[in-house]
mmCIF file of N, CA and C in Angstrom:
data_model
loop_
_atom_site.group_PDB
_atom_site.id
_atom_site.type_symbol
_atom_site.label_atom_id
_atom_site.label_comp_id
_atom_site.label_asym_id
_atom_site.label_seq_id
_atom_site.Cartn_x
_atom_site.Cartn_y
_atom_site.Cartn_z
ATOM 1 N N MET A 1 -17.794 4.048 -46.339
ATOM 2 C CA MET A 1 -16.397 4.202 -45.997
ATOM 3 C C MET A 1 -15.613 2.998 -46.491
ATOM 4 N N PRO A 2 -14.442 3.193 -47.028
ATOM 5 C CA PRO A 2 -13.629 2.065 -47.480
ATOM 6 C C PRO A 2 -13.245 1.159 -46.309
ATOM 7 N N SER A 3 -13.043 -0.114 -46.620
ATOM 8 C CA SER A 3 -12.741 -1.069 -45.559
ATOM 9 C C SER A 3 -11.433 -0.762 -44.847
ATOM 10 N N HIS A 4 -10.449 -0.172 -45.573
ATOM 11 C CA HIS A 4 -9.194 0.143 -44.882
ATOM 12 C C HIS A 4 -9.405 1.209 -43.820
ATOM 13 N N THR A 5 -10.403 2.062 -43.990
ATOM 14 C CA THR A 5 -10.724 3.055 -42.975
ATOM 15 C C THR A 5 -11.301 2.368 -41.746
ATOM 16 N N VAL A 6 -12.150 1.384 -41.962
ATOM 17 C CA VAL A 6 -12.711 0.623 -40.849
ATOM 18 C C VAL A 6 -11.588 -0.120 -40.129
ATOM 19 N N LEU A 7 -10.687 -0.721 -40.888
ATOM 20 C CA LEU A 7 -9.568 -1.437 -40.279
ATOM 21 C C LEU A 7 -8.677 -0.493 -39.474
ATOM 22 N N ALA A 8 -8.348 0.654 -40.027
ATOM 23 C CA ALA A 8 -7.514 1.621 -39.303
ATOM 24 C C ALA A 8 -8.219 2.085 -38.030
ATOM 25 N N GLN A 9 -9.506 2.322 -38.133
ATOM 26 C CA GLN A 9 -10.267 2.749 -36.958
ATOM 27 C C GLN A 9 -10.321 1.629 -35.915
ATOM 28 N N PHE A 10 -10.491 0.394 -36.382
ATOM 29 C CA PHE A 10 -10.497 -0.739 -35.450
ATOM 30 C C PHE A 10 -9.161 -0.848 -34.725
ATOM 31 N N LEU A 11 -8.064 -0.654 -35.453
ATOM 32 C CA LEU A 11 -6.742 -0.730 -34.822
ATOM 33 C C LEU A 11 -6.555 0.375 -33.782
ATOM 34 N N ARG A 12 -7.024 1.587 -34.082
ATOM 35 C CA ARG A 12 -6.969 2.672 -33.085
ATOM 36 C C ARG A 12 -7.837 2.315 -31.880
ATOM 37 N N PHE A 13 -9.026 1.779 -32.147
ATOM 38 C CA PHE A 13 -9.940 1.376 -31.077
ATOM 39 C C PHE A 13 -9.282 0.313 -30.189
ATOM 40 N N ALA A 14 -8.624 -0.642 -30.806
ATOM 41 C CA ALA A 14 -7.947 -1.705 -30.048
ATOM 42 C C ALA A 14 -6.794 -1.147 -29.216
ATOM 43 N N MET A 15 -6.053 -0.175 -29.773
ATOM 44 C CA MET A 15 -4.961 0.449 -29.005
ATOM 45 C C MET A 15 -5.517 1.191 -27.792
ATOM 46 N N VAL A 16 -6.582 1.946 -28.005
ATOM 47 C CA VAL A 16 -7.226 2.640 -26.896
ATOM 48 C C VAL A 16 -7.746 1.623 -25.889
ATOM 49 N N GLY A 17 -8.370 0.582 -26.401
ATOM 50 C CA GLY A 17 -8.906 -0.455 -25.532
ATOM 51 C C GLY A 17 -7.855 -1.126 -24.673
ATOM 52 N N ALA A 18 -6.627 -1.173 -25.175
ATOM 53 C CA ALA A 18 -5.546 -1.773 -24.390
ATOM 54 C C ALA A 18 -5.318 -0.999 -23.091
ATOM 55 N N SER A 19 -5.473 0.315 -23.130
ATOM 56 C CA SER A 19 -5.290 1.097 -21.901
ATOM 57 C C SER A 19 -6.413 0.808 -20.908
ATOM 58 N N GLY A 20 -7.641 0.748 -21.404
ATOM 59 C CA GLY A 20 -8.754 0.402 -20.527
ATOM 60 C C GLY A 20 -8.652 -1.023 -20.015
ATOM 61 N N THR A 21 -8.169 -1.916 -20.866
ATOM 62 C CA THR A 21 -7.982 -3.308 -20.458
ATOM 63 C C THR A 21 -6.911 -3.417 -19.378
ATOM 64 N N ALA A 22 -5.853 -2.622 -19.491
ATOM 65 C CA ALA A 22 -4.812 -2.621 -18.460
ATOM 66 C C ALA A 22 -5.404 -2.219 -17.107
ATOM 67 N N VAL A 23 -6.276 -1.213 -17.110
ATOM 68 C CA VAL A 23 -6.945 -0.801 -15.878
ATOM 69 C C VAL A 23 -7.814 -1.947 -15.359
ATOM 70 N N GLN A 24 -8.606 -2.555 -16.245
ATOM 71 C CA GLN A 24 -9.485 -3.644 -15.837
ATOM 72 C C GLN A 24 -8.688 -4.817 -15.270
ATOM 73 N N TYR A 25 -7.622 -5.190 -15.937
ATOM 74 C CA TYR A 25 -6.836 -6.331 -15.478
ATOM 75 C C TYR A 25 -6.139 -6.043 -14.152
ATOM 76 N N ALA A 26 -5.699 -4.806 -13.956
ATOM 77 C CA ALA A 26 -5.076 -4.439 -12.676
ATOM 78 C C ALA A 26 -6.088 -4.555 -11.539
ATOM 79 N N VAL A 27 -7.305 -4.071 -11.779
ATOM 80 C CA VAL A 27 -8.358 -4.176 -10.763
ATOM 81 C C VAL A 27 -8.733 -5.637 -10.541
ATOM 82 N N LEU A 28 -8.800 -6.422 -11.600
ATOM 83 C CA LEU A 28 -9.088 -7.852 -11.474
ATOM 84 C C LEU A 28 -8.037 -8.532 -10.600
ATOM 85 N N TRP A 29 -6.775 -8.295 -10.904
ATOM 86 C CA TRP A 29 -5.702 -8.932 -10.132
ATOM 87 C C TRP A 29 -5.740 -8.492 -8.672
ATOM 88 N N LEU A 30 -5.843 -7.177 -8.457
ATOM 89 C CA LEU A 30 -5.894 -6.675 -7.084
ATOM 90 C C LEU A 30 -7.093 -7.239 -6.327
ATOM 91 N N GLY A 31 -8.240 -7.234 -6.983
ATOM 92 C CA GLY A 31 -9.443 -7.725 -6.336
ATOM 93 C C GLY A 31 -9.352 -9.187 -5.937
ATOM 94 N N VAL A 32 -8.890 -10.023 -6.867
ATOM 95 C CA VAL A 32 -8.834 -11.464 -6.609
ATOM 96 C C VAL A 32 -7.663 -11.819 -5.693
ATOM 97 N N GLU A 33 -6.484 -11.350 -6.036
ATOM 98 C CA GLU A 33 -5.271 -11.792 -5.346
ATOM 99 C C GLU A 33 -5.005 -11.074 -4.026
ATOM 100 N N ARG A 34 -5.386 -9.815 -3.931
ATOM 101 C CA ARG A 34 -5.066 -9.048 -2.718
ATOM 102 C C ARG A 34 -6.248 -8.856 -1.774
ATOM 103 N N PHE A 35 -7.460 -8.798 -2.334
ATOM 104 C CA PHE A 35 -8.613 -8.494 -1.502
ATOM 105 C C PHE A 35 -9.631 -9.623 -1.421
ATOM 106 N N GLY A 36 -9.391 -10.738 -2.136
ATOM 107 C CA GLY A 36 -10.262 -11.897 -2.051
ATOM 108 C C GLY A 36 -11.655 -11.707 -2.640
ATOM 109 N N VAL A 37 -11.783 -10.765 -3.558
ATOM 110 C CA VAL A 37 -13.058 -10.517 -4.223
ATOM 111 C C VAL A 37 -13.247 -11.560 -5.321
ATOM 112 N N GLY A 38 -14.470 -11.930 -5.622
ATOM 113 C CA GLY A 38 -14.741 -12.864 -6.702
ATOM 114 C C GLY A 38 -14.297 -12.297 -8.040
ATOM 115 N N ALA A 39 -13.917 -13.170 -8.955
ATOM 116 C CA ALA A 39 -13.396 -12.736 -10.256
ATOM 117 C C ALA A 39 -14.423 -11.929 -11.044
ATOM 118 N N ALA A 40 -15.694 -12.325 -11.015
ATOM 119 C CA ALA A 40 -16.712 -11.593 -11.774
ATOM 120 C C ALA A 40 -16.885 -10.175 -11.231
ATOM 121 N N ALA A 41 -16.925 -10.024 -9.916
ATOM 122 C CA ALA A 41 -17.088 -8.696 -9.308
ATOM 123 C C ALA A 41 -15.868 -7.814 -9.581
ATOM 124 N N ALA A 42 -14.674 -8.374 -9.425
ATOM 125 C CA ALA A 42 -13.463 -7.601 -9.670
ATOM 126 C C ALA A 42 -13.355 -7.198 -11.136
ATOM 127 N N SER A 43 -13.689 -8.114 -12.029
ATOM 128 C CA SER A 43 -13.663 -7.813 -13.454
ATOM 129 C C SER A 43 -14.686 -6.730 -13.791
ATOM 130 N N GLY A 44 -15.870 -6.824 -13.212
ATOM 131 C CA GLY A 44 -16.903 -5.821 -13.453
ATOM 132 C C GLY A 44 -16.490 -4.439 -12.977
ATOM 133 N N ALA A 45 -15.866 -4.352 -11.812
ATOM 134 C CA ALA A 45 -15.389 -3.060 -11.298
ATOM 135 C C ALA A 45 -14.297 -2.495 -12.197
ATOM 136 N N GLY A 46 -13.395 -3.354 -12.634
ATOM 137 C CA GLY A 46 -12.328 -2.911 -13.533
ATOM 138 C C GLY A 46 -12.862 -2.461 -14.875
ATOM 139 N N TYR A 47 -13.894 -3.126 -15.357
ATOM 140 C CA TYR A 47 -14.527 -2.759 -16.624
ATOM 141 C C TYR A 47 -15.052 -1.328 -16.546
ATOM 142 N N LEU A 48 -15.689 -0.988 -15.439
ATOM 143 C CA LEU A 48 -16.240 0.360 -15.280
ATOM 144 C C LEU A 48 -15.143 1.422 -15.272
ATOM 145 N N LEU A 49 -14.072 1.173 -14.556
ATOM 146 C CA LEU A 49 -12.975 2.142 -14.515
ATOM 147 C C LEU A 49 -12.300 2.277 -15.876
ATOM 148 N N GLY A 50 -12.087 1.161 -16.548
ATOM 149 C CA GLY A 50 -11.478 1.200 -17.879
ATOM 150 C C GLY A 50 -12.364 1.910 -18.892
ATOM 151 N N ALA A 51 -13.680 1.844 -18.697
ATOM 152 C CA ALA A 51 -14.619 2.487 -19.623
ATOM 153 C C ALA A 51 -14.449 3.994 -19.650
ATOM 154 N N VAL A 52 -14.157 4.592 -18.516
ATOM 155 C CA VAL A 52 -13.961 6.043 -18.456
ATOM 156 C C VAL A 52 -12.718 6.433 -19.246
ATOM 157 N N VAL A 53 -11.643 5.705 -19.058
ATOM 158 C CA VAL A 53 -10.407 5.947 -19.811
ATOM 159 C C VAL A 53 -10.683 5.808 -21.311
ATOM 160 N N ASN A 54 -11.359 4.751 -21.677
ATOM 161 C CA ASN A 54 -11.633 4.490 -23.092
ATOM 162 C C ASN A 54 -12.528 5.552 -23.724
ATOM 163 N N TYR A 55 -13.502 6.053 -22.985
ATOM 164 C CA TYR A 55 -14.402 7.055 -23.558
ATOM 165 C C TYR A 55 -13.622 8.283 -24.029
ATOM 166 N N VAL A 56 -12.813 8.812 -23.165
ATOM 167 C CA VAL A 56 -12.071 10.035 -23.498
ATOM 168 C C VAL A 56 -11.160 9.802 -24.703
ATOM 169 N N LEU A 57 -10.414 8.727 -24.702
ATOM 170 C CA LEU A 57 -9.498 8.450 -25.806
ATOM 171 C C LEU A 57 -10.241 8.155 -27.108
ATOM 172 N N ASN A 58 -11.340 7.420 -27.023
ATOM 173 C CA ASN A 58 -12.107 7.133 -28.240
ATOM 174 C C ASN A 58 -12.775 8.386 -28.794
ATOM 175 N N TYR A 59 -13.253 9.244 -27.941
ATOM 176 C CA TYR A 59 -13.925 10.468 -28.389
ATOM 177 C C TYR A 59 -12.985 11.299 -29.264
ATOM 178 N N PHE A 60 -11.761 11.488 -28.784
ATOM 179 C CA PHE A 60 -10.827 12.352 -29.499
ATOM 180 C C PHE A 60 -9.964 11.616 -30.521
ATOM 181 N N PHE A 61 -9.417 10.478 -30.149
ATOM 182 C CA PHE A 61 -8.412 9.802 -30.969
ATOM 183 C C PHE A 61 -9.013 8.858 -32.008
ATOM 184 N N THR A 62 -9.889 7.976 -31.577
ATOM 185 C CA THR A 62 -10.405 6.949 -32.479
ATOM 186 C C THR A 62 -11.435 7.494 -33.450
ATOM 187 N N PHE A 63 -12.407 8.224 -32.926
ATOM 188 C CA PHE A 63 -13.534 8.644 -33.751
ATOM 189 C C PHE A 63 -13.532 10.136 -34.081
ATOM 190 N N GLY A 64 -12.730 10.928 -33.386
ATOM 191 C CA GLY A 64 -12.690 12.363 -33.656
ATOM 192 C C GLY A 64 -14.080 12.968 -33.663
ATOM 193 N N SER A 65 -14.851 12.652 -32.652
ATOM 194 C CA SER A 65 -16.246 13.078 -32.613
ATOM 195 C C SER A 65 -16.375 14.592 -32.512
ATOM 196 N N ARG A 66 -17.404 15.099 -33.169
ATOM 197 C CA ARG A 66 -17.736 16.528 -33.087
ATOM 198 C C ARG A 66 -19.077 16.739 -32.405
ATOM 199 N N HIS A 67 -19.684 15.649 -31.988
ATOM 200 C CA HIS A 67 -20.973 15.731 -31.305
ATOM 201 C C HIS A 67 -20.751 16.110 -29.843
ATOM 202 N N SER A 68 -21.816 16.566 -29.209
ATOM 203 C CA SER A 68 -21.722 16.943 -27.797
ATOM 204 C C SER A 68 -21.424 15.705 -26.947
ATOM 205 N N HIS A 69 -20.749 15.958 -25.838
ATOM 206 C CA HIS A 69 -20.473 14.853 -24.918
ATOM 207 C C HIS A 69 -21.775 14.273 -24.373
ATOM 208 N N LEU A 70 -22.786 15.101 -24.199
ATOM 209 C CA LEU A 70 -24.058 14.605 -23.698
ATOM 210 C C LEU A 70 -24.615 13.527 -24.625
ATOM 211 N N ARG A 71 -24.613 13.790 -25.918
ATOM 212 C CA ARG A 71 -25.136 12.828 -26.897
ATOM 213 C C ARG A 71 -24.268 11.571 -26.951
ATOM 214 N N VAL A 72 -22.982 11.772 -27.127
ATOM 215 C CA VAL A 72 -22.093 10.635 -27.337
ATOM 216 C C VAL A 72 -21.906 9.828 -26.049
ATOM 217 N N ALA A 73 -21.678 10.506 -24.938
ATOM 218 C CA ALA A 73 -21.442 9.789 -23.680
ATOM 219 C C ALA A 73 -22.669 8.984 -23.270
ATOM 220 N N SER A 74 -23.862 9.534 -23.472
ATOM 221 C CA SER A 74 -25.061 8.775 -23.094
ATOM 222 C C SER A 74 -25.179 7.504 -23.932
ATOM 223 N N ARG A 75 -24.871 7.592 -25.216
ATOM 224 C CA ARG A 75 -24.904 6.398 -26.066
ATOM 225 C C ARG A 75 -23.780 5.432 -25.706
ATOM 226 N N TYR A 76 -22.568 5.977 -25.555
ATOM 227 C CA TYR A 76 -21.401 5.140 -25.278
ATOM 228 C C TYR A 76 -21.580 4.360 -23.979
ATOM 229 N N PHE A 77 -21.990 5.062 -22.929
ATOM 230 C CA PHE A 77 -22.120 4.375 -21.648
ATOM 231 C C PHE A 77 -23.350 3.469 -21.599
ATOM 232 N N SER A 78 -24.363 3.733 -22.428
ATOM 233 C CA SER A 78 -25.478 2.784 -22.571
ATOM 234 C C SER A 78 -24.977 1.500 -23.227
ATOM 235 N N LEU A 79 -24.188 1.654 -24.274
ATOM 236 C CA LEU A 79 -23.582 0.509 -24.947
ATOM 237 C C LEU A 79 -22.705 -0.273 -23.969
ATOM 238 N N LEU A 80 -21.893 0.454 -23.204
ATOM 239 C CA LEU A 80 -21.001 -0.223 -22.271
ATOM 240 C C LEU A 80 -21.749 -0.857 -21.104
ATOM 241 N N ALA A 81 -22.921 -0.351 -20.781
ATOM 242 C CA ALA A 81 -23.726 -0.998 -19.747
ATOM 243 C C ALA A 81 -24.116 -2.409 -20.191
ATOM 244 N N VAL A 82 -24.497 -2.529 -21.457
ATOM 245 C CA VAL A 82 -24.802 -3.856 -22.006
ATOM 246 C C VAL A 82 -23.517 -4.696 -22.016
ATOM 247 N N GLY A 83 -22.412 -4.094 -22.460
ATOM 248 C CA GLY A 83 -21.132 -4.799 -22.476
ATOM 249 C C GLY A 83 -20.705 -5.242 -21.086
ATOM 250 N N TRP A 84 -20.945 -4.392 -20.085
ATOM 251 C CA TRP A 84 -20.612 -4.735 -18.701
ATOM 252 C C TRP A 84 -21.409 -5.961 -18.258
ATOM 253 N N CYS A 85 -22.703 -5.979 -18.583
ATOM 254 C CA CYS A 85 -23.542 -7.131 -18.221
ATOM 255 C C CYS A 85 -23.029 -8.404 -18.891
ATOM 256 N N LEU A 86 -22.688 -8.295 -20.165
ATOM 257 C CA LEU A 86 -22.160 -9.460 -20.880
ATOM 258 C C LEU A 86 -20.831 -9.915 -20.282
ATOM 259 N N ASN A 87 -19.925 -8.973 -19.994
ATOM 260 C CA ASN A 87 -18.618 -9.281 -19.406
ATOM 261 C C ASN A 87 -18.790 -9.987 -18.067
ATOM 262 N N THR A 88 -19.583 -9.396 -17.193
ATOM 263 C CA THR A 88 -19.725 -9.931 -15.850
ATOM 264 C C THR A 88 -20.439 -11.281 -15.864
ATOM 265 N N ALA A 89 -21.475 -11.417 -16.676
ATOM 266 C CA ALA A 89 -22.192 -12.691 -16.770
ATOM 267 C C ALA A 89 -21.308 -13.786 -17.342
ATOM 268 N N LEU A 90 -20.562 -13.473 -18.389
ATOM 269 C CA LEU A 90 -19.683 -14.473 -18.990
ATOM 270 C C LEU A 90 -18.570 -14.875 -18.024
ATOM 271 N N MET A 91 -18.008 -13.898 -17.295
ATOM 272 C CA MET A 91 -16.994 -14.239 -16.289
ATOM 273 C C MET A 91 -17.585 -15.147 -15.219
ATOM 274 N N TRP A 92 -18.784 -14.838 -14.772
ATOM 275 C CA TRP A 92 -19.412 -15.665 -13.747
ATOM 276 C C TRP A 92 -19.638 -17.081 -14.268
ATOM 277 N N LEU A 93 -20.170 -17.185 -15.487
ATOM 278 C CA LEU A 93 -20.424 -18.510 -16.056
ATOM 279 C C LEU A 93 -19.144 -19.320 -16.230
ATOM 280 N N LEU A 94 -18.117 -18.673 -16.790
ATOM 281 C CA LEU A 94 -16.883 -19.409 -17.071
ATOM 282 C C LEU A 94 -16.111 -19.768 -15.804
ATOM 283 N N VAL A 95 -16.066 -18.853 -14.832
ATOM 284 C CA VAL A 95 -15.275 -19.098 -13.622
ATOM 285 C C VAL A 95 -16.064 -19.910 -12.600
ATOM 286 N N GLN A 96 -17.274 -19.472 -12.294
ATOM 287 C CA GLN A 96 -18.045 -20.133 -11.231
ATOM 288 C C GLN A 96 -18.687 -21.445 -11.674
ATOM 289 N N GLU A 97 -19.215 -21.453 -12.872
ATOM 290 C CA GLU A 97 -19.948 -22.631 -13.318
ATOM 291 C C GLU A 97 -19.077 -23.625 -14.101
ATOM 292 N N ALA A 98 -18.234 -23.108 -14.999
ATOM 293 C CA ALA A 98 -17.409 -23.996 -15.824
ATOM 294 C C ALA A 98 -16.034 -24.248 -15.202
ATOM 295 N N HIS A 99 -15.719 -23.526 -14.137
ATOM 296 C CA HIS A 99 -14.471 -23.692 -13.382
ATOM 297 C C HIS A 99 -13.217 -23.422 -14.215
ATOM 298 N N TRP A 100 -13.318 -22.446 -15.102
ATOM 299 C CA TRP A 100 -12.145 -22.010 -15.860
ATOM 300 C C TRP A 100 -11.256 -21.174 -14.952
ATOM 301 N N TYR A 101 -9.966 -21.168 -15.249
ATOM 302 C CA TYR A 101 -9.045 -20.254 -14.583
ATOM 303 C C TYR A 101 -9.449 -18.837 -14.969
ATOM 304 N N TYR A 102 -9.506 -17.926 -13.994
ATOM 305 C CA TYR A 102 -10.088 -16.618 -14.246
ATOM 306 C C TYR A 102 -9.363 -15.806 -15.309
ATOM 307 N N TRP A 103 -8.060 -15.976 -15.483
ATOM 308 C CA TRP A 103 -7.352 -15.212 -16.526
ATOM 309 C C TRP A 103 -7.727 -15.708 -17.924
ATOM 310 N N VAL A 104 -7.896 -17.001 -18.085
ATOM 311 C CA VAL A 104 -8.319 -17.542 -19.387
ATOM 312 C C VAL A 104 -9.718 -17.018 -19.722
ATOM 313 N N ALA A 105 -10.598 -17.053 -18.733
ATOM 314 C CA ALA A 105 -11.952 -16.544 -18.935
ATOM 315 C C ALA A 105 -11.934 -15.062 -19.285
ATOM 316 N N GLN A 106 -11.086 -14.295 -18.612
ATOM 317 C CA GLN A 106 -11.036 -12.854 -18.864
ATOM 318 C C GLN A 106 -10.510 -12.537 -20.252
ATOM 319 N N VAL A 107 -9.501 -13.254 -20.707
ATOM 320 C CA VAL A 107 -8.954 -13.002 -22.047
ATOM 321 C C VAL A 107 -10.015 -13.287 -23.120
ATOM 322 N N LEU A 108 -10.736 -14.382 -22.992
ATOM 323 C CA LEU A 108 -11.808 -14.679 -23.946
ATOM 324 C C LEU A 108 -12.896 -13.603 -23.890
ATOM 325 N N THR A 109 -13.294 -13.237 -22.692
ATOM 326 C CA THR A 109 -14.324 -12.223 -22.505
ATOM 327 C C THR A 109 -13.885 -10.878 -23.072
ATOM 328 N N THR A 110 -12.627 -10.535 -22.902
ATOM 329 C CA THR A 110 -12.097 -9.278 -23.440
ATOM 330 C C THR A 110 -12.163 -9.266 -24.959
ATOM 331 N N GLY A 111 -11.790 -10.362 -25.595
ATOM 332 C CA GLY A 111 -11.843 -10.439 -27.058
ATOM 333 C C GLY A 111 -13.247 -10.268 -27.602
ATOM 334 N N LEU A 112 -14.204 -10.919 -26.968
ATOM 335 C CA LEU A 112 -15.601 -10.779 -27.389
ATOM 336 C C LEU A 112 -16.100 -9.355 -27.143
ATOM 337 N N GLY A 113 -15.696 -8.787 -26.022
ATOM 338 C CA GLY A 113 -16.087 -7.414 -25.704
ATOM 339 C C GLY A 113 -15.508 -6.411 -26.679
ATOM 340 N N LEU A 114 -14.287 -6.643 -27.126
ATOM 341 C CA LEU A 114 -13.664 -5.755 -28.112
ATOM 342 C C LEU A 114 -14.512 -5.670 -29.372
ATOM 343 N N LEU A 115 -14.935 -6.809 -29.875
ATOM 344 C CA LEU A 115 -15.749 -6.839 -31.096
ATOM 345 C C LEU A 115 -17.106 -6.172 -30.877
ATOM 346 N N PHE A 116 -17.764 -6.501 -29.780
ATOM 347 C CA PHE A 116 -19.065 -5.924 -29.458
ATOM 348 C C PHE A 116 -18.969 -4.406 -29.305
ATOM 349 N N ASN A 117 -17.991 -3.949 -28.527
ATOM 350 C CA ASN A 117 -17.859 -2.515 -28.255
ATOM 351 C C ASN A 117 -17.452 -1.724 -29.492
ATOM 352 N N PHE A 118 -16.600 -2.292 -30.333
ATOM 353 C CA PHE A 118 -16.224 -1.574 -31.554
ATOM 354 C C PHE A 118 -17.431 -1.407 -32.465
ATOM 355 N N ALA A 119 -18.158 -2.485 -32.695
ATOM 356 C CA ALA A 119 -19.321 -2.407 -33.579
ATOM 357 C C ALA A 119 -20.334 -1.389 -33.060
ATOM 358 N N GLY A 120 -20.636 -1.451 -31.779
ATOM 359 C CA GLY A 120 -21.597 -0.509 -31.200
ATOM 360 C C GLY A 120 -21.100 0.922 -31.185
ATOM 361 N N SER A 121 -19.813 1.104 -30.950
ATOM 362 C CA SER A 121 -19.238 2.451 -30.930
ATOM 363 C C SER A 121 -19.224 3.062 -32.317
ATOM 364 N N ARG A 122 -18.769 2.292 -33.284
ATOM 365 C CA ARG A 122 -18.649 2.814 -34.650
ATOM 366 C C ARG A 122 -20.001 3.101 -35.281
ATOM 367 N N TRP A 123 -20.921 2.158 -35.158
ATOM 368 C CA TRP A 123 -22.171 2.283 -35.898
ATOM 369 C C TRP A 123 -23.335 2.848 -35.089
ATOM 370 N N TRP A 124 -23.060 3.209 -33.816
ATOM 371 C CA TRP A 124 -24.135 3.820 -33.045
ATOM 372 C C TRP A 124 -23.634 4.977 -32.161
ATOM 373 N N ALA A 125 -22.794 4.687 -31.174
ATOM 374 C CA ALA A 125 -22.425 5.724 -30.189
ATOM 375 C C ALA A 125 -21.684 6.903 -30.805
ATOM 376 N N PHE A 126 -20.685 6.632 -31.655
ATOM 377 C CA PHE A 126 -19.881 7.705 -32.262
ATOM 378 C C PHE A 126 -20.221 7.932 -33.727
ATOM 379 N N ARG A 127 -21.338 7.400 -34.176
ATOM 380 C CA ARG A 127 -21.710 7.521 -35.585
ATOM 381 C C ARG A 127 -21.748 8.995 -35.988
ATOM 382 N N PRO A 128 -21.098 9.312 -37.126
ATOM 383 C CA PRO A 128 -21.096 10.719 -37.574
ATOM 384 C C PRO A 128 -22.487 11.211 -37.904
#
């Protein structure tokens, strides 16, 4: 595939990811500021909710998949399970151990997750 196709797909993936990120950040804020939950736990819960939003949009909009939901969803959510572990562990390390402000840690973690999730989605979960 030409590189401009990869770039266009990445941009669609990032746009879709923004909706899931909005869900994750809302849960993070509510969890930390309103309910006193730790940043790693709140971020992890938000990641899971955002993943559902992202799956549906990526299936139809980003990748235009023609495979069964059983095949694609099992791969996608397996990939996101690894991503969830990385997100939650990195948030815990940066906030609890390195004492970073939780929003700075989350923005860095989100950027790394975007790259990881796009690569795994394109070349494995939604692979034609």
